[in-house]
mmCIF file of C-alpha atoms and ligand atoms in Angstrom:
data_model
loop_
_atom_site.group_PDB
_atom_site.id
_atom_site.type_symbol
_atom_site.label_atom_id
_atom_site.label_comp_id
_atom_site.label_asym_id
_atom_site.label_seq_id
_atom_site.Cartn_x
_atom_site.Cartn_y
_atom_site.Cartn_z
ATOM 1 C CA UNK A 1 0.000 0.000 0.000
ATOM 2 C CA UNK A 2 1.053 3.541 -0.359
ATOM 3 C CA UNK A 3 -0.476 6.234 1.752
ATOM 4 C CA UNK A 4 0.120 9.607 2.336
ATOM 5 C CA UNK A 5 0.259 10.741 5.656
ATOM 6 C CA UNK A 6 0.480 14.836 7.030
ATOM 7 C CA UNK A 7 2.594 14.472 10.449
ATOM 8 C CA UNK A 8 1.925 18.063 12.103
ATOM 9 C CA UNK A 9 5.129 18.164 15.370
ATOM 10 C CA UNK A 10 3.741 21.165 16.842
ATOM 11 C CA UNK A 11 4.879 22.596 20.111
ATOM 12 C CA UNK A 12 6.653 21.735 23.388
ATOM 13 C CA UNK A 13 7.258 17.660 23.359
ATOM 14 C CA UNK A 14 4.871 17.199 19.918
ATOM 15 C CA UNK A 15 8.242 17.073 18.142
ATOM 16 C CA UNK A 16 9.835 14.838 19.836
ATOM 17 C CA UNK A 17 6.635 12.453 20.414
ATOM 18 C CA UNK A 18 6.099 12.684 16.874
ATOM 19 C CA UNK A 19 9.325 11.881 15.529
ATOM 20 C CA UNK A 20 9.335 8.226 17.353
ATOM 21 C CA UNK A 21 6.065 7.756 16.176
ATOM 22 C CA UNK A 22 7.149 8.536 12.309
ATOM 23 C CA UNK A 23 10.254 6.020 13.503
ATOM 24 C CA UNK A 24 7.660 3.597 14.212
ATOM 25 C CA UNK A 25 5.736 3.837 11.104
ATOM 26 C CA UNK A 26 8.519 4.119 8.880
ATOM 27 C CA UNK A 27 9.545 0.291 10.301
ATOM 28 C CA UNK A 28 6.293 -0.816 10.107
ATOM 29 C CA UNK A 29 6.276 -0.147 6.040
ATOM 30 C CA UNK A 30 9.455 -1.596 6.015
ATOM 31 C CA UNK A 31 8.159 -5.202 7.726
ATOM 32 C CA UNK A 32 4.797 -4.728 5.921
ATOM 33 C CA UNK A 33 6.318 -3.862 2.489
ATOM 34 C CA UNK A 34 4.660 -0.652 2.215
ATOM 35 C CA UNK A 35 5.193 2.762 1.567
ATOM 36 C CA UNK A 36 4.375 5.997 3.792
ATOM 37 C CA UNK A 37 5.377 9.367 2.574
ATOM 38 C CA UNK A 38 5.335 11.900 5.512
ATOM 39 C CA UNK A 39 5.072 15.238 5.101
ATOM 40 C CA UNK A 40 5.763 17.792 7.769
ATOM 41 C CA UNK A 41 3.305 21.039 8.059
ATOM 42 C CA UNK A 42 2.864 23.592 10.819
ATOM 43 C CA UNK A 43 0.349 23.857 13.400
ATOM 44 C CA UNK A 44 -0.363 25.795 16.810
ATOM 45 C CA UNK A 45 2.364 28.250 18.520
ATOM 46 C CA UNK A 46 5.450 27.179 15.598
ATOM 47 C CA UNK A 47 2.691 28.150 13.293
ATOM 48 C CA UNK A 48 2.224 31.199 14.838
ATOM 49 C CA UNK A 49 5.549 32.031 14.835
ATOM 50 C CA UNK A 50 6.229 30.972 11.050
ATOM 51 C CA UNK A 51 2.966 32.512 9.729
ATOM 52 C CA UNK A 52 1.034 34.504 12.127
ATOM 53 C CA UNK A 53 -1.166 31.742 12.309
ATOM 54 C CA UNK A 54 -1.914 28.212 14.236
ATOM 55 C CA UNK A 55 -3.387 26.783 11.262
ATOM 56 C CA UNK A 56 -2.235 28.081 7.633
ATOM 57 C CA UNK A 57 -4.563 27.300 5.197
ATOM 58 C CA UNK A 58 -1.285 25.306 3.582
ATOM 59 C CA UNK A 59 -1.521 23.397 6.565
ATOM 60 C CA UNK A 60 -5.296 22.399 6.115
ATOM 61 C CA UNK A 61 -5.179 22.511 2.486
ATOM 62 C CA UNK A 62 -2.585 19.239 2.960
ATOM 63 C CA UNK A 63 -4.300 17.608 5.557
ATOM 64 C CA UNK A 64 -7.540 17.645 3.430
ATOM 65 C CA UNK A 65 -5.816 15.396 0.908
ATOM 66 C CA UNK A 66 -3.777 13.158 2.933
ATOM 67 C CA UNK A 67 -4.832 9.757 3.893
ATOM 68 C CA UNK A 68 -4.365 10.513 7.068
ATOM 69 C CA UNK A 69 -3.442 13.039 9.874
ATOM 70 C CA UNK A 70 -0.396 12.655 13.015
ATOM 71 C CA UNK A 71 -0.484 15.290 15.735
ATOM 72 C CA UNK A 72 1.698 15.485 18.277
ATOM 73 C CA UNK A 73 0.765 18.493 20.771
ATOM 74 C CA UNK A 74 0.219 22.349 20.630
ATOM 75 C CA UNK A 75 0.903 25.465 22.877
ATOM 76 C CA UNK A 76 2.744 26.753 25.799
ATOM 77 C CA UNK A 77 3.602 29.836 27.759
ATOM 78 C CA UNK A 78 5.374 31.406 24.519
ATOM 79 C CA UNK A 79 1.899 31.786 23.610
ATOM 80 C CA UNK A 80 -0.528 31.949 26.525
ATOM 81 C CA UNK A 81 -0.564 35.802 27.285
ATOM 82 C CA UNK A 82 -4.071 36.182 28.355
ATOM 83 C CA UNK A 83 -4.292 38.936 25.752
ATOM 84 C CA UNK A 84 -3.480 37.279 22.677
ATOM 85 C CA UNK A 85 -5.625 37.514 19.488
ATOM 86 C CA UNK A 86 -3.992 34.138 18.328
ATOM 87 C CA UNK A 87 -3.233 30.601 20.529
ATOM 88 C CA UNK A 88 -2.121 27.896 19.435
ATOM 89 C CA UNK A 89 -5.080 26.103 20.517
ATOM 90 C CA UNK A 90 -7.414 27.729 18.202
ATOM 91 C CA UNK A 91 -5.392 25.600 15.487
ATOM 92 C CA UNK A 92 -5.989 22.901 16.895
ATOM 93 C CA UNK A 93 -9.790 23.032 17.248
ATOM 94 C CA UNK A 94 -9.920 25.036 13.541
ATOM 95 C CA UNK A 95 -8.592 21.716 11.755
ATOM 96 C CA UNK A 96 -10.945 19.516 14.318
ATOM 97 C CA UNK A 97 -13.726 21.326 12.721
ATOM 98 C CA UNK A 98 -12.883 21.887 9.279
ATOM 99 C CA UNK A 99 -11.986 18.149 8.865
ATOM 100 C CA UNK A 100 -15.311 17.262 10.484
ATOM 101 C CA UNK A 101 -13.769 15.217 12.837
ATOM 102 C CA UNK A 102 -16.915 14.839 15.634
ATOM 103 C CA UNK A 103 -15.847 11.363 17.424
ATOM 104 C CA UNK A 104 -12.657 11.274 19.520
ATOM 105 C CA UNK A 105 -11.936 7.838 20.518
ATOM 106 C CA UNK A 106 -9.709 7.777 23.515
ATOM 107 C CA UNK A 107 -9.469 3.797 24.785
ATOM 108 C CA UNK A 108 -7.314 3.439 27.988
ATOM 109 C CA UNK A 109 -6.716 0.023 29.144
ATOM 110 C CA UNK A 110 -4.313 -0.504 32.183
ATOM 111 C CA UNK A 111 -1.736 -2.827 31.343
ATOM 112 C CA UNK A 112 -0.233 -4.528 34.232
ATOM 113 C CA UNK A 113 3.401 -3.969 34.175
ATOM 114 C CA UNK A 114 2.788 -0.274 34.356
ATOM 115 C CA UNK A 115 -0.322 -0.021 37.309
ATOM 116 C CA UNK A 116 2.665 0.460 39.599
ATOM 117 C CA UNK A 117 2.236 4.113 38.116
ATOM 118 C CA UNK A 118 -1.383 4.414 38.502
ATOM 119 C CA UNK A 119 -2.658 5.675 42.266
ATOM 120 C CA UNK A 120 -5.661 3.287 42.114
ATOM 121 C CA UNK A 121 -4.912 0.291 43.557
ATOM 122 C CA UNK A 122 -4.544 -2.804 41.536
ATOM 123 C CA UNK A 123 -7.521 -4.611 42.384
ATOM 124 C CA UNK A 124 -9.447 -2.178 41.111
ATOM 125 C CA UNK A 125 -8.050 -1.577 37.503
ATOM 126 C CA UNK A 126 -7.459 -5.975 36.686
ATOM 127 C CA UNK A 127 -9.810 -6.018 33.767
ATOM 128 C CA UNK A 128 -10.189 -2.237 32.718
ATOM 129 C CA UNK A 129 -11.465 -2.000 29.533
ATOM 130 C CA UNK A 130 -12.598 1.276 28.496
ATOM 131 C CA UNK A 131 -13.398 3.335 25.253
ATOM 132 C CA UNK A 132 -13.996 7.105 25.699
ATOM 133 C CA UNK A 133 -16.111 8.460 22.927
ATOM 134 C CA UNK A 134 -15.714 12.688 23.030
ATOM 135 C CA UNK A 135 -18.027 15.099 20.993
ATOM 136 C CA UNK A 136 -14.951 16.808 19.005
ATOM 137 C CA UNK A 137 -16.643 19.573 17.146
ATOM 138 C CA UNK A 138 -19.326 21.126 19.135
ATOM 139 C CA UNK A 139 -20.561 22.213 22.779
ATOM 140 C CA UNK A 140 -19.061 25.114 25.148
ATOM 141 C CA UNK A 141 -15.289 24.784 23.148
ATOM 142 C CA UNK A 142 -17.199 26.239 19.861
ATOM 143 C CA UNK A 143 -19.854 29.056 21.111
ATOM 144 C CA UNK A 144 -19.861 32.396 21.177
ATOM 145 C CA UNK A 145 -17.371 34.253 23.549
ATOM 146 C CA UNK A 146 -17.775 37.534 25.078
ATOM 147 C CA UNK A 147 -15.380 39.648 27.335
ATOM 148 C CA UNK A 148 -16.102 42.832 28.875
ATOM 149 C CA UNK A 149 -13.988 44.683 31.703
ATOM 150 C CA UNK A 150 -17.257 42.606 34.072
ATOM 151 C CA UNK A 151 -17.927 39.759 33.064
ATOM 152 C CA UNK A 152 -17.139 36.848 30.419
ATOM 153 C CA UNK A 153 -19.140 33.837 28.637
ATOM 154 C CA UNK A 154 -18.777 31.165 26.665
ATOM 155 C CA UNK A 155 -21.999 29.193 24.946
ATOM 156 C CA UNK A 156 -22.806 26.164 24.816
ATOM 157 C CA UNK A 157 -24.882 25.007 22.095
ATOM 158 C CA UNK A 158 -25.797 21.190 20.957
ATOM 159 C CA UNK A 159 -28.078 20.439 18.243
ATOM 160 C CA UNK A 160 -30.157 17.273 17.507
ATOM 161 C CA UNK A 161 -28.046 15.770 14.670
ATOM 162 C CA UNK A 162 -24.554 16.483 16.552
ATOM 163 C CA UNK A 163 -25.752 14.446 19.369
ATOM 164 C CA UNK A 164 -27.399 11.611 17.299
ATOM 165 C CA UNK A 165 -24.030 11.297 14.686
ATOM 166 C CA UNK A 166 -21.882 11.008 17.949
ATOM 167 C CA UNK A 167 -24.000 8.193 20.006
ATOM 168 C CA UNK A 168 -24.415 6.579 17.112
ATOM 169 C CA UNK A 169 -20.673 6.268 16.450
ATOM 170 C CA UNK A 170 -20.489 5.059 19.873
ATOM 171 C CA UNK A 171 -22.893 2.409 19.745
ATOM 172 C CA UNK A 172 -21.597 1.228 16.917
ATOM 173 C CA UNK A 173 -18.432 0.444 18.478
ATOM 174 C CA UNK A 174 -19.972 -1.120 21.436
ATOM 175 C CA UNK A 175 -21.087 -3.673 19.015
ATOM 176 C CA UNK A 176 -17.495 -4.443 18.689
ATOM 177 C CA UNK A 177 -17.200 -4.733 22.454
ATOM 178 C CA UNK A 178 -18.865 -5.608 25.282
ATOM 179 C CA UNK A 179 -22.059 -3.696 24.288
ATOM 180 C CA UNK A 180 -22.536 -1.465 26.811
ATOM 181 C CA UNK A 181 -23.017 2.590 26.732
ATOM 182 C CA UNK A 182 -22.649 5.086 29.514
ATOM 183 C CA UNK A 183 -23.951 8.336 28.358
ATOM 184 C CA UNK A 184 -22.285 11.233 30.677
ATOM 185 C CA UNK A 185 -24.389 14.186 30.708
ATOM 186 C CA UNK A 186 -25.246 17.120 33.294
ATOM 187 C CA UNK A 187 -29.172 16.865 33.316
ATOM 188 C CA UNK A 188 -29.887 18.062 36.210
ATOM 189 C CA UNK A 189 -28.500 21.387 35.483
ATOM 190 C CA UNK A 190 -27.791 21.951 31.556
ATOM 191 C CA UNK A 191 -30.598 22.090 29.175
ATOM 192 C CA UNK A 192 -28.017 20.690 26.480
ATOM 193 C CA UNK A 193 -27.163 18.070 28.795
ATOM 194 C CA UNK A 194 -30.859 17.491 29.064
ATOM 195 C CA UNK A 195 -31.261 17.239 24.997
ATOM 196 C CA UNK A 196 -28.269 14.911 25.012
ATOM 197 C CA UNK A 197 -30.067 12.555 27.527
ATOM 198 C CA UNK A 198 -33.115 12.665 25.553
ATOM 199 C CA UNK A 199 -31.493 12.116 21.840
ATOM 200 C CA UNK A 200 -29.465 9.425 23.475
ATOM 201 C CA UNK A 201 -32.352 7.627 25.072
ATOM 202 C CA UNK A 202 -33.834 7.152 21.527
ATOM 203 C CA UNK A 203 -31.101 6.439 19.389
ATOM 204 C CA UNK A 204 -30.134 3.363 21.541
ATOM 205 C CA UNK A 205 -33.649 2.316 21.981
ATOM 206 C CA UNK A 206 -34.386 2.738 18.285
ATOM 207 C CA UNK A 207 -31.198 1.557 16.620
ATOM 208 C CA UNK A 208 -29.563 -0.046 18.850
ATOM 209 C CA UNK A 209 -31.891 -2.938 20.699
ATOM 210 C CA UNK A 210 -28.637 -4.887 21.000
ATOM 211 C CA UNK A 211 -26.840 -2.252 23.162
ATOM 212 C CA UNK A 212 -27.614 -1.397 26.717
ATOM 213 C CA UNK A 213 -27.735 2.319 27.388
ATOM 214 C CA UNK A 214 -27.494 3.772 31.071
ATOM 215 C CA UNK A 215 -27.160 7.378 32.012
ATOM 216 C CA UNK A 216 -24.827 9.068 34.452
ATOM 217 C CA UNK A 217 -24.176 12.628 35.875
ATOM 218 C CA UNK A 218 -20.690 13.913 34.911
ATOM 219 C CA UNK A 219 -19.412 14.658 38.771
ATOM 220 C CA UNK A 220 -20.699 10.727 39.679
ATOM 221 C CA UNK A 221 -19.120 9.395 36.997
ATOM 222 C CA UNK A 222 -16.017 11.269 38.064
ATOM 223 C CA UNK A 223 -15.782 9.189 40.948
ATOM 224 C CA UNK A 224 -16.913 6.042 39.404
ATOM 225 C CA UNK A 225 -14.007 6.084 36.986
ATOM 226 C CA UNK A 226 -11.731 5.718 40.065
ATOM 227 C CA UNK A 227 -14.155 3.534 42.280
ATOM 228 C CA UNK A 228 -15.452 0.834 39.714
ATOM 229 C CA UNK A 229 -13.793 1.871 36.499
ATOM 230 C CA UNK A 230 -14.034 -1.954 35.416
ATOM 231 C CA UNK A 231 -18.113 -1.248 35.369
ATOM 232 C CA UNK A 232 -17.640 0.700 31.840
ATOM 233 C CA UNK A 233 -17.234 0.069 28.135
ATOM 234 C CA UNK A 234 -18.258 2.683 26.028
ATOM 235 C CA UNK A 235 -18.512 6.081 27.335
ATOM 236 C CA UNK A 236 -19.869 9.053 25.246
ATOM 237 C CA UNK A 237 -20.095 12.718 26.339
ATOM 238 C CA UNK A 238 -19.737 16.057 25.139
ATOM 239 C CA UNK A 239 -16.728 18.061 24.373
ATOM 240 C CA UNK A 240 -15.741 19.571 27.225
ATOM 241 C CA UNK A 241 -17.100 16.884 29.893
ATOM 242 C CA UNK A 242 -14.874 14.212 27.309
ATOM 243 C CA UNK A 243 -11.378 16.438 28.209
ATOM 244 C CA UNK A 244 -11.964 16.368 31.458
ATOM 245 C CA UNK A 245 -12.793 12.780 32.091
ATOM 246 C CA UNK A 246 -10.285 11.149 30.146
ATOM 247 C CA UNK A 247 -7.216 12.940 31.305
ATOM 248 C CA UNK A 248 -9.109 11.291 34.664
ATOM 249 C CA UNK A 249 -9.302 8.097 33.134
ATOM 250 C CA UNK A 250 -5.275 8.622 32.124
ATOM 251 C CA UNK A 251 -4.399 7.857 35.521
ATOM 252 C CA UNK A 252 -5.926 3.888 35.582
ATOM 253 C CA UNK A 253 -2.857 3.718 33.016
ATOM 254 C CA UNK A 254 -1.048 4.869 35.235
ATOM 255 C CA UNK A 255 0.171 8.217 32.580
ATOM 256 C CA UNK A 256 -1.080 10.800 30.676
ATOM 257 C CA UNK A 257 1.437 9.857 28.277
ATOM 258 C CA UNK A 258 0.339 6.340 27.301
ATOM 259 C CA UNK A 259 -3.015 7.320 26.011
ATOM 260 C CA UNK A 260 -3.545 7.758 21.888
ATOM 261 C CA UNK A 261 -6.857 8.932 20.418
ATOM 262 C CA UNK A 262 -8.374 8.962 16.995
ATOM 263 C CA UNK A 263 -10.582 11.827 15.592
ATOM 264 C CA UNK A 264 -12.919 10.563 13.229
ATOM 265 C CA UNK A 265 -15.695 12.052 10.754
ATOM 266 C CA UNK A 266 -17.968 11.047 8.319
ATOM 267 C CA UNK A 267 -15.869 9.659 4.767
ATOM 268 C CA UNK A 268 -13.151 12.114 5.904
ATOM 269 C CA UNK A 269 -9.258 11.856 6.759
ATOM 270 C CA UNK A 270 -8.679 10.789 10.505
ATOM 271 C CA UNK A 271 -6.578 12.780 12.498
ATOM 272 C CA UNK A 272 -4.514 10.337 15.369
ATOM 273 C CA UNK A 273 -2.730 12.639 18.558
ATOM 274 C CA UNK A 274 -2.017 11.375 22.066
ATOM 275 C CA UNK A 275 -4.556 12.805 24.290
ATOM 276 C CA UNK A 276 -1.404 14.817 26.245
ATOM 277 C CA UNK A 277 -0.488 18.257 25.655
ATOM 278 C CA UNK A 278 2.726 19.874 24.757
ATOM 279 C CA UNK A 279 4.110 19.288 28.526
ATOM 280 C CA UNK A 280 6.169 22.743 28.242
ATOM 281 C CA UNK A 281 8.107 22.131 31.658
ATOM 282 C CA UNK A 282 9.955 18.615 30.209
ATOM 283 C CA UNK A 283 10.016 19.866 26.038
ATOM 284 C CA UNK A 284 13.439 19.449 24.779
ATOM 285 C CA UNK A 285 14.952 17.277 27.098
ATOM 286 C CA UNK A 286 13.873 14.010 25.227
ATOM 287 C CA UNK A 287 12.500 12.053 28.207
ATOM 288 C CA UNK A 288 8.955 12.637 27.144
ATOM 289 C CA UNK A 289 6.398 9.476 26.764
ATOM 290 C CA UNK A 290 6.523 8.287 23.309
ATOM 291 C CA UNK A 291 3.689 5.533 23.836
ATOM 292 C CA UNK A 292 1.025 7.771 23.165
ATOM 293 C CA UNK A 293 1.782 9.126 19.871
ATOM 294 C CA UNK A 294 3.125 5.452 19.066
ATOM 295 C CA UNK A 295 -0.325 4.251 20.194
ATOM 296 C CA UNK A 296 -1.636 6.864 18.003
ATOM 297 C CA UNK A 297 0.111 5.513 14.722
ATOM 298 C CA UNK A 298 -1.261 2.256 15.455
ATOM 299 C CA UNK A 299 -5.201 3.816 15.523
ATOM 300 C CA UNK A 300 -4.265 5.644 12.507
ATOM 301 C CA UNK A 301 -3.352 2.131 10.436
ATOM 302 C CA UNK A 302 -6.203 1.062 11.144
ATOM 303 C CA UNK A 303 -9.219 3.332 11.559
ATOM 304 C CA UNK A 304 -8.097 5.161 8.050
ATOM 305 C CA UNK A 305 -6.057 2.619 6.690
ATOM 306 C CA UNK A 306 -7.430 -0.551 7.309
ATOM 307 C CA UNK A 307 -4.187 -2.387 8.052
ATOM 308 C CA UNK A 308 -5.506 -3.870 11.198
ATOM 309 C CA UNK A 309 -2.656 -6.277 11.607
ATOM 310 C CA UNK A 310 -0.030 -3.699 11.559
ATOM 311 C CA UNK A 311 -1.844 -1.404 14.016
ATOM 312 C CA UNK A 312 -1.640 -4.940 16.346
ATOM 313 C CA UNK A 313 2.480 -5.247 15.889
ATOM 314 C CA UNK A 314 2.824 -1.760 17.269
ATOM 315 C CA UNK A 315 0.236 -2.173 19.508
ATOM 316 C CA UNK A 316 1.949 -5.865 20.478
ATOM 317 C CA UNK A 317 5.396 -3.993 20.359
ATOM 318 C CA UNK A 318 3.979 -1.136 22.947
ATOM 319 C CA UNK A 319 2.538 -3.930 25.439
ATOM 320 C CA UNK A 320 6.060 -6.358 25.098
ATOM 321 C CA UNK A 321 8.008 -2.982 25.885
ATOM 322 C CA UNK A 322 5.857 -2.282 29.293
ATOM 323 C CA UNK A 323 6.004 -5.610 29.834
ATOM 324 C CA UNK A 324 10.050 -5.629 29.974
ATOM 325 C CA UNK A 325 9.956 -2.672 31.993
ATOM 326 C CA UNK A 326 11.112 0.000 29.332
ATOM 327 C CA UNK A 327 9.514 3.037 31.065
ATOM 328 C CA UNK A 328 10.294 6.888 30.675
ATOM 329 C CA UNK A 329 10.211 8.797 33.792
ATOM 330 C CA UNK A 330 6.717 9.244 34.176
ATOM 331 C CA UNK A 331 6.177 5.602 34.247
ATOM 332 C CA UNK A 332 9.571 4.500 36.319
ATOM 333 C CA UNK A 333 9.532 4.748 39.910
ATOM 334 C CA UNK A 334 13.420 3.675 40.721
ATOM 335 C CA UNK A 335 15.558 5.937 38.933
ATOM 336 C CA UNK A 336 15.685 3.538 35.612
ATOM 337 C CA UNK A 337 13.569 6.193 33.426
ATOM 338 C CA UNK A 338 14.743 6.110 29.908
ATOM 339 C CA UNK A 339 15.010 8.340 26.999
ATOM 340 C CA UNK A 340 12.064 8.997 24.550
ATOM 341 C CA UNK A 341 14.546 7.675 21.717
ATOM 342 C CA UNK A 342 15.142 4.405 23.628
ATOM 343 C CA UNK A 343 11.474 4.451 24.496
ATOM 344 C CA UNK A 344 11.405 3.973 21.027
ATOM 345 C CA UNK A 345 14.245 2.087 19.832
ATOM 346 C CA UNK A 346 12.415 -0.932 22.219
ATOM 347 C CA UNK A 347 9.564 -0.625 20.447
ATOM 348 C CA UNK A 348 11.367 -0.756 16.868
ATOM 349 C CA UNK A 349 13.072 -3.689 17.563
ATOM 350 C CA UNK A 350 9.677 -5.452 18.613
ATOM 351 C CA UNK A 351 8.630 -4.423 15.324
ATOM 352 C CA UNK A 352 11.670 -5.636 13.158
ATOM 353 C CA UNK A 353 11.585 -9.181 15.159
ATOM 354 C CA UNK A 354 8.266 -10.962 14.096
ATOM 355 C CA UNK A 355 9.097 -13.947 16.357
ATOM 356 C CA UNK A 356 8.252 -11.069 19.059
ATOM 357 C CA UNK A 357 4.969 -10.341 17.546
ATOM 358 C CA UNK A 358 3.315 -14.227 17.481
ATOM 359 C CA UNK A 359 1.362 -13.932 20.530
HETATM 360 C C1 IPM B 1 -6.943 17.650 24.277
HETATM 361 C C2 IPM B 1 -6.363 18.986 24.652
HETATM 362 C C3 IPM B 1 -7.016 20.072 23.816
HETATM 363 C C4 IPM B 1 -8.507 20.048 24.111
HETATM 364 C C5 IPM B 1 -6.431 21.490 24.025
HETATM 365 C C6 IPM B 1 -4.947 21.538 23.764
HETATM 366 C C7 IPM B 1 -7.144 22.508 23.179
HETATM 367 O O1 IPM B 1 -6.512 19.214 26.021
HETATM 368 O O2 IPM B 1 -6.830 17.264 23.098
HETATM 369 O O3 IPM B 1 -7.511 16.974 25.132
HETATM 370 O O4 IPM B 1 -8.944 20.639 25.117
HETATM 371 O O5 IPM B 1 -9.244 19.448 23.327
HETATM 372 MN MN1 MN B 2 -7.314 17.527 27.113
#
């Protein structure tokens, strides 16, 4: 196969996240015998500083015809003056619209060599299986701002067919699964919250007979992550409630740096980033978690792809590394942290041995 894939670095550790990732892919062609061209573009505060702005139509204009889409992380206190008319962020959400990417899968699975990391105690995360689906393109991140000297506000606005496209996409999955949906809402206070209970009552009970739906409260489900996180399969929610609950849910793998994501549309290109950000206070000194991104690649071979058996090698390569201890420091408790490179390098090698890969 030959597929063209837009790798946008970004800011702080993106680079360096993204380059093992590319590493990654780049061996995986190689095993595979297939062919990746990468192309670099700009994105977020690097973007700002190249162009003025975090996402040059160039930028967009490449994505839109690339098979696929590799992010690694944008912004950081270069950029963060509470006064600026640009931030790197706003590039980030710009291309999450424009592509039409509405579903953000973010799965986080504990895996047992590294739940010496996690502050829940083991008992609790043997078996955790989850799948976070996040509204990407809507809610409180995309409504109207205002700012006065007084006062501030930011709206939040849901329609019907937002919330229907998005539980849909996340019931279809838990087809795949265990076929169960939580649907995380605030009822009790938001009136879109309320809508979203109410369109995802009926699209389970109408197209979905198969699936079994239950409702929770965002601040409950908070705690039930933590308390009885192996209760959950699917869980869908809204933008904003979806960022907060899976950085959450980061810490049953013990790091924020071990969990990858997929953004997804409708016949689109899929954009792949670890859910971390740019992690300004460690950028540059290559001890970053590669895992991630790496995690990432392997979601982006398959969800726009289709190469599921290459997205398993890294994903087999990622597990046999954790497995023989190969941690970076946000994973290593003793003083045995490795580099992001050699983070890497163990996974490569996984990749270029198939005899590692069998099981
Ligand atoms: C994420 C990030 C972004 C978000 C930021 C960088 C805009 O936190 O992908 O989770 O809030 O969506
Ligand atoms: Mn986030």
């Amino acid at each position: 196969m030959h597929a063209d894939i837009v790798v946008l670095p970004g800011d702080g550790i993106g680079p360096e996240v993204t380059a093992a990732a590319v590493d990654v892919l780049q061996a995986v062609a190689q095993r595979f015998g297939h062919q990746f061209s990468l192309h670099e573009h700009l994105i977020g505060g690097a973007a700002i500083d190249a162009t003025g702005k975090p996402l040059p139509d160039e930028t967009l204009a490449a994505a839109r015809d690339a098979d696929a889409v590799l992010l690694g992380a944008v912004g950081g206190p270069k950029w963060s003056d509470p006064n600026a008319s640009v931030r790197p962020e706003q590039g980030l959400l710009a291309i999450r619209k424009a592509l039409g990417l509405y579903a953000n899968l973010r799965p986080t699975k504990p895996h047992p060599a590294a739940m010496g990391a996690s502050p829940i105690k083991p008992h609790l995360l043997a078996g955790v299986d989850l799948l976070v689906v996040r509204e990407l393109t809507g809610g409180i991140y995309f409504g109207e701002r205002t700012r006065t000297a007084e006062s501030a506000s930011d709206l939040c606005t849901y329609t019907v067919p937002e919330i229907e496209r998005v539980v849909r996409r996340a019931c279809l999955l838990a087809r795949g699964r265990r076929g169960h949906v939580t649907s995380v809402d605030k009822a009790n206070v938001l009136e879109t919250s309320r809508l979203w209970r109410d369109v995802a009552s009926r699209i389970a009970r109408d197209e979905f007979p198969d699936i079994t739906i239950e409702h929770q409260l965002v601040d409950s489900m908070a705690m039930h992550l933590l308390s009885k996180p192996r209760a959950y399969d699917v869980i869908v929610t809204e933008n904003m409630f979806g960022d907060i609950l899976t950085d959450e849910a980061s810490m049953l793998a013990g790091s924020l740096g071990l969990l990858p994501s997929a953004s997804l549309g409708e016949g689109c290109v899929g954009m792949y980033e670890p859910i971390h950000g740019s992690a300004p206070d460690i950028a540059g000194k290559g001890i970053a978690n590669p895992y991630g991104t790496i995690l990432s690649a392997a979601l982006l071979l398959r969800y726009s792809l289709g190469l599921s058996q290459e997205a398993a090698c890294i994903e087999h390569a990622v597990d046999d590394a954790l497995e023989a201890g190969v941690f970076t420091a946000d994973l290593a408790s003793d003083g045995t942290a490795i580099s992001t490179r050699e983070a890497a390098a163990a996974v490569l090698a996984r990749i270029a041995t198939p005899a590692r890969i069998a099981g």
